[in-house]
XYZ file of C-alpha atoms in Angstrom:
177
model
C -31.766 -78.820 -18.693
C -32.587 -78.036 -22.395
C -29.406 -75.495 -22.087
C -27.955 -76.778 -24.121
C -29.693 -77.585 -26.886
C -31.049 -73.832 -27.405
C -27.410 -72.570 -27.504
C -26.877 -74.967 -30.019
C -30.045 -74.534 -31.876
C -29.223 -70.474 -31.617
C -25.542 -70.441 -32.845
C -26.862 -72.993 -36.000
C -30.114 -69.874 -36.878
C -27.686 -67.717 -36.591
C -24.824 -69.025 -38.861
C -27.238 -69.107 -41.208
C -28.796 -66.259 -41.299
C -25.558 -64.390 -41.404
C -24.672 -66.766 -44.058
C -27.811 -65.145 -45.688
C -26.888 -61.814 -45.946
C -28.341 -60.738 -42.346
C -26.774 -58.957 -39.593
C -28.073 -61.245 -36.587
C -25.856 -62.451 -33.420
C -26.962 -64.950 -30.472
C -27.861 -63.469 -27.485
C -28.032 -66.261 -23.716
C -30.964 -65.467 -22.650
C -30.177 -65.836 -19.038
C -26.565 -64.489 -19.203
C -27.127 -61.559 -21.131
C -23.960 -59.751 -22.264
C -22.255 -57.738 -19.322
C -19.709 -56.221 -21.674
C -21.088 -54.337 -24.366
C -19.993 -50.703 -25.726
C -21.907 -47.605 -25.594
C -23.738 -47.991 -28.630
C -25.604 -51.405 -28.162
C -26.264 -51.482 -32.089
C -22.665 -52.283 -33.109
C -22.820 -55.880 -31.483
C -25.060 -56.774 -34.818
C -21.867 -55.835 -36.919
C -20.149 -59.041 -34.928
C -18.218 -60.767 -36.772
C -18.430 -64.148 -35.470
C -22.487 -63.343 -34.536
C -21.842 -63.518 -31.182
C -22.396 -67.065 -31.422
C -20.506 -69.766 -29.080
C -19.297 -73.342 -30.070
C -22.051 -74.933 -28.585
C -22.734 -78.362 -28.332
C -25.326 -81.218 -26.585
C -22.952 -83.440 -23.696
C -24.506 -86.724 -22.834
C -24.157 -84.899 -18.988
C -26.866 -82.289 -18.065
C -25.285 -78.723 -17.785
C -24.769 -77.823 -14.206
C -26.769 -75.002 -13.243
C -25.523 -73.649 -10.691
C -21.587 -73.303 -12.501
C -23.369 -71.325 -15.431
C -25.619 -69.424 -12.619
C -22.243 -68.568 -11.320
C -21.097 -66.981 -14.702
C -23.396 -64.248 -14.353
C -21.461 -61.217 -12.593
C -24.858 -59.483 -11.179
C -25.340 -62.554 -9.426
C -29.364 -61.615 -10.694
C -32.098 -64.222 -9.935
C -33.817 -62.500 -13.323
C -34.703 -64.662 -15.850
C -33.179 -62.611 -18.462
C -29.402 -61.263 -17.907
C -28.158 -58.122 -18.807
C -28.978 -56.505 -22.126
C -31.070 -59.043 -23.585
C -34.586 -57.089 -23.849
C -32.766 -53.466 -24.600
C -31.018 -56.043 -27.387
C -34.036 -57.650 -28.752
C -35.719 -54.685 -28.043
C -33.543 -53.199 -31.215
C -33.232 -55.956 -33.619
C -36.426 -55.941 -36.528
C -37.001 -59.659 -34.889
C -36.394 -62.004 -32.541
C -35.679 -65.536 -33.702
C -36.726 -67.758 -30.383
C -34.304 -70.521 -30.263
C -35.250 -71.855 -26.813
C -35.797 -74.823 -25.261
C -38.118 -76.393 -22.139
C -39.272 -73.571 -19.747
C -38.427 -70.217 -19.520
C -38.781 -71.060 -23.337
C -41.024 -73.151 -24.999
C -43.843 -72.299 -22.003
C -45.260 -68.859 -22.722
C -43.227 -66.511 -20.484
C -40.830 -64.966 -23.061
C -43.367 -64.857 -25.130
C -45.594 -62.962 -23.106
C -42.464 -60.490 -21.562
C -41.853 -59.468 -25.454
C -45.510 -58.659 -26.259
C -45.891 -56.321 -22.985
C -42.311 -55.002 -24.258
C -43.877 -55.051 -28.107
C -40.963 -56.742 -29.304
C -41.599 -59.265 -32.497
C -40.846 -62.544 -32.411
C -41.010 -65.649 -34.372
C -43.382 -68.884 -33.013
C -46.670 -69.032 -31.544
C -48.099 -66.581 -28.752
C -47.642 -67.169 -25.378
C -51.281 -68.719 -24.561
C -49.877 -71.456 -27.411
C -47.117 -72.079 -26.502
C -47.847 -72.526 -22.949
C -50.988 -74.794 -23.764
C -48.456 -76.680 -25.538
C -46.241 -77.583 -22.842
C -48.999 -79.470 -21.775
C -49.199 -82.852 -23.598
C -52.395 -83.866 -21.677
C -53.824 -80.460 -22.253
C -52.711 -80.653 -25.992
C -53.565 -84.050 -26.997
C -57.114 -83.203 -24.946
C -57.784 -80.256 -27.483
C -56.925 -81.593 -30.548
C -58.894 -84.763 -29.502
C -61.841 -82.623 -29.300
C -61.863 -80.555 -32.486
C -61.098 -83.604 -34.201
C -57.570 -82.927 -34.824
C -56.054 -86.310 -36.055
C -53.094 -86.704 -33.644
C -51.052 -90.082 -32.308
C -53.040 -92.764 -29.609
C -52.131 -91.462 -25.984
C -52.854 -92.391 -23.100
C -52.586 -89.760 -19.739
C -50.312 -91.840 -17.115
C -49.694 -89.425 -14.036
C -47.914 -92.335 -12.468
C -47.631 -95.564 -13.881
C -45.720 -99.522 -12.176
C -44.587 -101.916 -14.960
C -47.400 -103.483 -15.258
C -49.324 -100.369 -16.315
C -46.534 -100.267 -19.434
C -47.428 -104.492 -19.755
C -50.934 -103.187 -21.139
C -50.118 -100.097 -22.907
C -47.572 -102.742 -25.445
C -50.996 -104.327 -26.311
C -53.188 -101.376 -26.357
C -50.938 -99.707 -28.509
C -49.560 -99.960 -31.589
C -45.641 -100.426 -31.437
C -43.280 -99.021 -31.802
C -44.477 -96.038 -30.453
C -43.522 -92.633 -28.775
C -43.412 -91.673 -25.197
C -43.643 -88.096 -23.448
C -42.394 -88.226 -19.418
C -43.423 -85.044 -17.985
C -42.192 -84.331 -15.006
C -43.673 -80.982 -12.499
C-alpha cells in the first residue's frame, strides 16, 4: 500500500543523484524491467534515469492492476532484471516503504547476494517494523522516546483514558497484521 510513497522517494533520490553527477537509475522492485538492452550497463546512462512521474494519490493503488502489468505474471517479489541491475550498481539506495521494503527481507536478500545498499541491515529493519518491540527495546536500554502504550484492540473508552494519561497532542501509530 505504500508503493506510491516508494516511487516518489526513489524518483526524487534518483534525480538528485543524477543532478550531482552520479549514474543512477530507478528500478521498480516489483515490476522490474522486462525490455532491456543486451548490455544492462547501458541502462545506467538512460537520459531520464528511468524515473517515472510519480505522485501520491488519495486513493490506494490497485495492486491487482499493477500485478497484471507484469508480463511474466510471476509471483516473485523481485521483477525481471532487478537483482542483476542491483548487483551491477556500486550501491543501491533503498527508497522502499512498507512491507517488502522496510521489514528487512530486501536487505537479507541483498546480503546473501553480496549487493551493497544504504540503510540498516535486515535485523534492524525487521525489528523496527514492529513498533511495540522497538519501543520495548528502547525502554530496556534507557533510550529516551515518546510515552507509548500498546493496545492490541481498543474501544472508545480506551481512547478517552489515553487522552487523560498521555500528553496531547500525541502521535498514534495504527499497526495492522
